[in-house]
Amino acid sequence: MSSGLSRRSVLQAAGIGTALAATGFSLTACSSGKTGGDVGSAGKSLAPFPTYVPWTMGPTPDLPATDKGVQAGYKKYPGNLVEAVPEKPGDGSKITIWFSSWNTTPLPRGKNQFLKAIEEALGVELDITVIPAMEYDKKLTSLMASGEMPDLLQIVPAANESQFVLARCQELTDFISGDNIKKYPNLANIPTYAWTTAGRFAGKLFGVPIERPIVGHQHIVNQEKFKAAGLLVPEVGGIGVDEFTKGLQQLTGKGKFAIGAETGGAFGFNAWMPHFGTPNLWSVKDGAFVNYLETDEFQAGLEQMVKWQQAGIFRSDALTIDGQQAKTEFLGQKVYSRVNSTIDYVNVAKQLKGQFTVDIALPFKPSNGASPTHWLGGGTYGNGYTVVKKAPKARIELLLRVMNALAAPFGSKEWELFNYGVENVHFKRNAGGDPVPTELALSGGDGPDSLPIKYIAAAPVPLYVAGQPEAVQRQYDFQQKVIPIGVRSAELGLRANAWTESARGLEKQREDAMKDIITGRKKLSDWPKVIEEFKRKGGAKAAEALAKEHEAAQKA
């Protein structure tokens, strides 16, 4: 997803966190505590990742998933839902939960029908802390420094997060490693790529991943405009970058722009760089870790982005545009494309009312002679996972049963409840049988949007767009072509303090440097200095630590 501010985040920053205290969904402040030690796997025995056991009780997808990560596609909503959780997982006890949300404040307990329904389905009482996403880092840091710990905690990687997990959270190896996961069949349905991204801590398993499509960011386009400009081709590399650029120039002018850009995301670089053969974030060469900033391919992609900016293809004031405005301008056809995720593609398709057809452009043939690739994501929400509070065995098994229920797959009654809520309250069915959210669910503070329990555990995301089978087919076709040439970052799932402690700062350094060069504040010839600064500020130490961890992981 884009890192730009949205309307929701602005609302959160404006004081929704304070409002939560009045709703019964609290925000917690914390003080002091402790963290763990060496989180790496070097020199330790490595727990096997959970055995992958696909769920087969549900509807057959119209477009089958692949073992490489292409999503299962459904051209219509299943008519006959099945039960994925035959018995209530809970015992009536209370479970405390923390997770973050970009959405509006949930209604208080006494008025929240969605909360009541999921408590009934799970057989537990839920004490939920909803953290405004813009405050997540601060709140998580406070929690890690405290003596407190909820039963279930959503974690998106942050500084010192690994040590915290090792010191304060329940090791789950004996519960979920290998065939042990089969006791929780919906968790066993989570693909291996998600577990490997959640990774090990000191060789052991602690986190349950929150699955998301592995395909990563893509160039989402206005089909009619891009087809008219000759920019939609049937195969990867089917159009050269110079011809592609001419088409972009044809679409630019009179207040219109071929490519949308915004404050975050450095002009969508994570879609353009792989076209030039750039490795994904970290790659391994002769046992050494190499960051993409150090590669000739990255500089070739950066040079192209500079040319696009000089040609006016990116708007000159792009860095003043937040994420919500960028999306609005795409929907309103002020810009004709944007770089974002599969989730965004689906959301755009659902929001369009016939203005245009949403599509995805395939990678072009670059100018540097490289073979175009595609960067894959980690296959989890923000490379995140859910951890469990230390407790006796029976309590851990209860919490895992609850997460197993929350991970009920698409086509089940439970998935519908956790994703749409209660029929005739949070959604109604249209003539085609698709669930359509009610106003209460969309903006009334009652429903899965305002209380996204799926951020604790979730099934593999289905490729489904209500009433738009063609949109499903286009995304599926795109994934079939780019996932086979896709590359993952070599650091995913590895635990190295030198990297986690410097990653956020190095990300900002990279983004600031790219913005300066693309906008002309600095020259492309300054890039070697950026690489030197990257290494000096922690990149060199991170590379050494990651290489050591990578070597250890190969012994599993």
PDB file of N, CA and C in Angstrom, residues 155-197:
ATOM      1  N   ILE A 155       1.667  -7.329  15.317  1.00  0.00           N
ATOM      2  CA  ILE A 155       2.952  -6.637  15.223  1.00  0.00           C
ATOM      3  C   ILE A 155       3.286  -6.393  13.762  1.00  0.00           C
ATOM      4  N   VAL A 156       3.623  -5.148  13.451  1.00  0.00           N
ATOM      5  CA  VAL A 156       4.260  -4.800  12.189  1.00  0.00           C
ATOM      6  C   VAL A 156       5.683  -4.416  12.557  1.00  0.00           C
ATOM      7  N   PRO A 157       6.692  -4.978  11.887  1.00  0.00           N
ATOM      8  CA  PRO A 157       8.079  -4.827  12.336  1.00  0.00           C
ATOM      9  C   PRO A 157       8.473  -3.402  12.682  1.00  0.00           C
ATOM     10  N   ALA A 158       9.147  -3.272  13.817  1.00  0.00           N
ATOM     11  CA  ALA A 158       9.634  -1.983  14.313  1.00  0.00           C
ATOM     12  C   ALA A 158      10.942  -2.238  15.051  1.00  0.00           C
ATOM     13  N   ALA A 159      11.624  -1.172  15.403  1.00  0.00           N
ATOM     14  CA  ALA A 159      12.890  -1.304  16.126  1.00  0.00           C
ATOM     15  C   ALA A 159      12.678  -2.067  17.431  1.00  0.00           C
ATOM     16  N   ASN A 160      13.561  -3.008  17.738  1.00  0.00           N
ATOM     17  CA  ASN A 160      13.559  -3.802  18.970  1.00  0.00           C
ATOM     18  C   ASN A 160      12.384  -4.763  19.079  1.00  0.00           C
ATOM     19  N   GLU A 161      11.590  -4.877  18.021  1.00  0.00           N
ATOM     20  CA  GLU A 161      10.414  -5.756  18.066  1.00  0.00           C
ATOM     21  C   GLU A 161      10.811  -7.208  18.263  1.00  0.00           C
ATOM     22  N   SER A 162      11.906  -7.646  17.646  1.00  0.00           N
ATOM     23  CA  SER A 162      12.310  -9.050  17.748  1.00  0.00           C
ATOM     24  C   SER A 162      12.724  -9.420  19.172  1.00  0.00           C
ATOM     25  N   GLN A 163      13.474  -8.538  19.827  1.00  0.00           N
ATOM     26  CA  GLN A 163      13.882  -8.814  21.201  1.00  0.00           C
ATOM     27  C   GLN A 163      12.681  -8.875  22.131  1.00  0.00           C
ATOM     28  N   PHE A 164      11.715  -7.993  21.885  1.00  0.00           N
ATOM     29  CA  PHE A 164      10.475  -7.991  22.667  1.00  0.00           C
ATOM     30  C   PHE A 164       9.747  -9.321  22.523  1.00  0.00           C
ATOM     31  N   VAL A 165       9.625  -9.797  21.300  1.00  0.00           N
ATOM     32  CA  VAL A 165       8.931 -11.056  21.049  1.00  0.00           C
ATOM     33  C   VAL A 165       9.619 -12.190  21.789  1.00  0.00           C
ATOM     34  N   LEU A 166      10.937 -12.236  21.707  1.00  0.00           N
ATOM     35  CA  LEU A 166      11.693 -13.317  22.329  1.00  0.00           C
ATOM     36  C   LEU A 166      11.551 -13.296  23.855  1.00  0.00           C
ATOM     37  N   ALA A 167      11.482 -12.116  24.434  1.00  0.00           N
ATOM     38  CA  ALA A 167      11.450 -11.997  25.888  1.00  0.00           C
ATOM     39  C   ALA A 167      10.047 -12.135  26.471  1.00  0.00           C
ATOM     40  N   ARG A 168       9.043 -11.632  25.752  1.00  0.00           N
ATOM     41  CA  ARG A 168       7.736 -11.467  26.401  1.00  0.00           C
ATOM     42  C   ARG A 168       6.606 -12.296  25.792  1.00  0.00           C
ATOM     43  N   CYS A 169       6.843 -12.925  24.660  1.00  0.00           N
ATOM     44  CA  CYS A 169       5.753 -13.618  23.978  1.00  0.00           C
ATOM     45  C   CYS A 169       5.932 -15.136  24.049  1.00  0.00           C
ATOM     46  N   GLN A 170       4.858 -15.830  23.816  1.00  0.00           N
ATOM     47  CA  GLN A 170       4.849 -17.280  23.910  1.00  0.00           C
ATOM     48  C   GLN A 170       5.518 -17.928  22.703  1.00  0.00           C
ATOM     49  N   GLU A 171       6.472 -18.816  22.951  1.00  0.00           N
ATOM     50  CA  GLU A 171       7.014 -19.603  21.851  1.00  0.00           C
ATOM     51  C   GLU A 171       5.944 -20.598  21.397  1.00  0.00           C
ATOM     52  N   LEU A 172       5.749 -20.684  20.087  1.00  0.00           N
ATOM     53  CA  LEU A 172       4.674 -21.509  19.539  1.00  0.00           C
ATOM     54  C   LEU A 172       5.179 -22.745  18.795  1.00  0.00           C
ATOM     55  N   THR A 173       6.470 -23.006  18.852  1.00  0.00           N
ATOM     56  CA  THR A 173       7.048 -24.099  18.070  1.00  0.00           C
ATOM     57  C   THR A 173       6.323 -25.414  18.296  1.00  0.00           C
ATOM     58  N   ASP A 174       6.099 -25.803  19.558  1.00  0.00           N
ATOM     59  CA  ASP A 174       5.470 -27.090  19.849  1.00  0.00           C
ATOM     60  C   ASP A 174       4.002 -27.134  19.434  1.00  0.00           C
ATOM     61  N   PHE A 175       3.411 -25.962  19.177  1.00  0.00           N
ATOM     62  CA  PHE A 175       1.991 -25.909  18.824  1.00  0.00           C
ATOM     63  C   PHE A 175       1.754 -25.884  17.319  1.00  0.00           C
ATOM     64  N   ILE A 176       2.668 -25.285  16.558  1.00  0.00           N
ATOM     65  CA  ILE A 176       2.366 -25.041  15.141  1.00  0.00           C
ATOM     66  C   ILE A 176       3.433 -25.516  14.165  1.00  0.00           C
ATOM     67  N   SER A 177       4.602 -25.935  14.637  1.00  0.00           N
ATOM     68  CA  SER A 177       5.649 -26.328  13.685  1.00  0.00           C
ATOM     69  C   SER A 177       5.289 -27.650  13.014  1.00  0.00           C
ATOM     70  N   GLY A 178       5.737 -27.789  11.762  1.00  0.00           N
ATOM     71  CA  GLY A 178       5.516 -29.038  11.047  1.00  0.00           C
ATOM     72  C   GLY A 178       4.063 -29.457  11.030  1.00  0.00           C
ATOM     73  N   ASP A 179       3.810 -30.742  11.305  1.00  0.00           N
ATOM     74  CA  ASP A 179       2.447 -31.273  11.282  1.00  0.00           C
ATOM     75  C   ASP A 179       1.618 -30.867  12.491  1.00  0.00           C
ATOM     76  N   ASN A 180       2.243 -30.232  13.495  1.00  0.00           N
ATOM     77  CA  ASN A 180       1.464 -29.771  14.650  1.00  0.00           C
ATOM     78  C   ASN A 180       0.367 -28.806  14.243  1.00  0.00           C
ATOM     79  N   ILE A 181       0.598 -28.079  13.148  1.00  0.00           N
ATOM     80  CA  ILE A 181      -0.363 -27.072  12.703  1.00  0.00           C
ATOM     81  C   ILE A 181      -1.677 -27.707  12.258  1.00  0.00           C
ATOM     82  N   LYS A 182      -1.665 -28.992  11.958  1.00  0.00           N
ATOM     83  CA  LYS A 182      -2.877 -29.641  11.437  1.00  0.00           C
ATOM     84  C   LYS A 182      -4.017 -29.651  12.452  1.00  0.00           C
ATOM     85  N   LYS A 183      -3.698 -29.412  13.710  1.00  0.00           N
ATOM     86  CA  LYS A 183      -4.737 -29.282  14.728  1.00  0.00           C
ATOM     87  C   LYS A 183      -5.563 -28.023  14.502  1.00  0.00           C
ATOM     88  N   TYR A 184      -4.993 -27.091  13.709  1.00  0.00           N
ATOM     89  CA  TYR A 184      -5.655 -25.819  13.410  1.00  0.00           C
ATOM     90  C   TYR A 184      -5.726 -25.682  11.881  1.00  0.00           C
ATOM     91  N   PRO A 185      -6.678 -26.360  11.237  1.00  0.00           N
ATOM     92  CA  PRO A 185      -6.677 -26.504   9.774  1.00  0.00           C
ATOM     93  C   PRO A 185      -6.743 -25.197   8.998  1.00  0.00           C
ATOM     94  N   ASN A 186      -7.383 -24.179   9.551  1.00  0.00           N
ATOM     95  CA  ASN A 186      -7.438 -22.907   8.823  1.00  0.00           C
ATOM     96  C   ASN A 186      -6.097 -22.178   8.870  1.00  0.00           C
ATOM     97  N   LEU A 187      -5.361 -22.359   9.954  1.00  0.00           N
ATOM     98  CA  LEU A 187      -4.001 -21.805  10.011  1.00  0.00           C
ATOM     99  C   LEU A 187      -3.066 -22.607   9.101  1.00  0.00           C
ATOM    100  N   ALA A 188      -3.329 -23.913   8.973  1.00  0.00           N
ATOM    101  CA  ALA A 188      -2.524 -24.745   8.064  1.00  0.00           C
ATOM    102  C   ALA A 188      -2.762 -24.362   6.607  1.00  0.00           C
ATOM    103  N   ASN A 189      -3.874 -23.689   6.332  1.00  0.00           N
ATOM    104  CA  ASN A 189      -4.210 -23.242   4.980  1.00  0.00           C
ATOM    105  C   ASN A 189      -3.451 -21.974   4.579  1.00  0.00           C
ATOM    106  N   ILE A 190      -2.720 -21.384   5.515  1.00  0.00           N
ATOM    107  CA  ILE A 190      -1.911 -20.203   5.209  1.00  0.00           C
ATOM    108  C   ILE A 190      -0.659 -20.660   4.461  1.00  0.00           C
ATOM    109  N   PRO A 191      -0.368 -20.095   3.277  1.00  0.00           N
ATOM    110  CA  PRO A 191       0.768 -20.568   2.467  1.00  0.00           C
ATOM    111  C   PRO A 191       2.107 -20.408   3.173  1.00  0.00           C
ATOM    112  N   THR A 192       3.049 -21.243   2.780  1.00  0.00           N
ATOM    113  CA  THR A 192       4.373 -21.255   3.399  1.00  0.00           C
ATOM    114  C   THR A 192       5.083 -19.912   3.266  1.00  0.00           C
ATOM    115  N   TYR A 193       4.871 -19.197   2.134  1.00  0.00           N
ATOM    116  CA  TYR A 193       5.576 -17.923   1.962  1.00  0.00           C
ATOM    117  C   TYR A 193       5.250 -16.944   3.078  1.00  0.00           C
ATOM    118  N   ALA A 194       4.033 -17.000   3.614  1.00  0.00           N
ATOM    119  CA  ALA A 194       3.666 -16.091   4.699  1.00  0.00           C
ATOM    120  C   ALA A 194       4.392 -16.465   5.994  1.00  0.00           C
ATOM    121  N   TRP A 195       4.510 -17.758   6.262  1.00  0.00           N
ATOM    122  CA  TRP A 195       5.218 -18.209   7.465  1.00  0.00           C
ATOM    123  C   TRP A 195       6.701 -17.853   7.390  1.00  0.00           C
ATOM    124  N   THR A 196       7.305 -18.010   6.212  1.00  0.00           N
ATOM    125  CA  THR A 196       8.732 -17.696   6.102  1.00  0.00           C
ATOM    126  C   THR A 196       8.992 -16.208   6.254  1.00  0.00           C
ATOM    127  N   THR A 197       8.025 -15.379   5.847  1.00  0.00           N
ATOM    128  CA  THR A 197       8.174 -13.932   6.055  1.00  0.00           C
ATOM    129  C   THR A 197       8.046 -13.582   7.536  1.00  0.00           C
TER     130      THR A 197
END
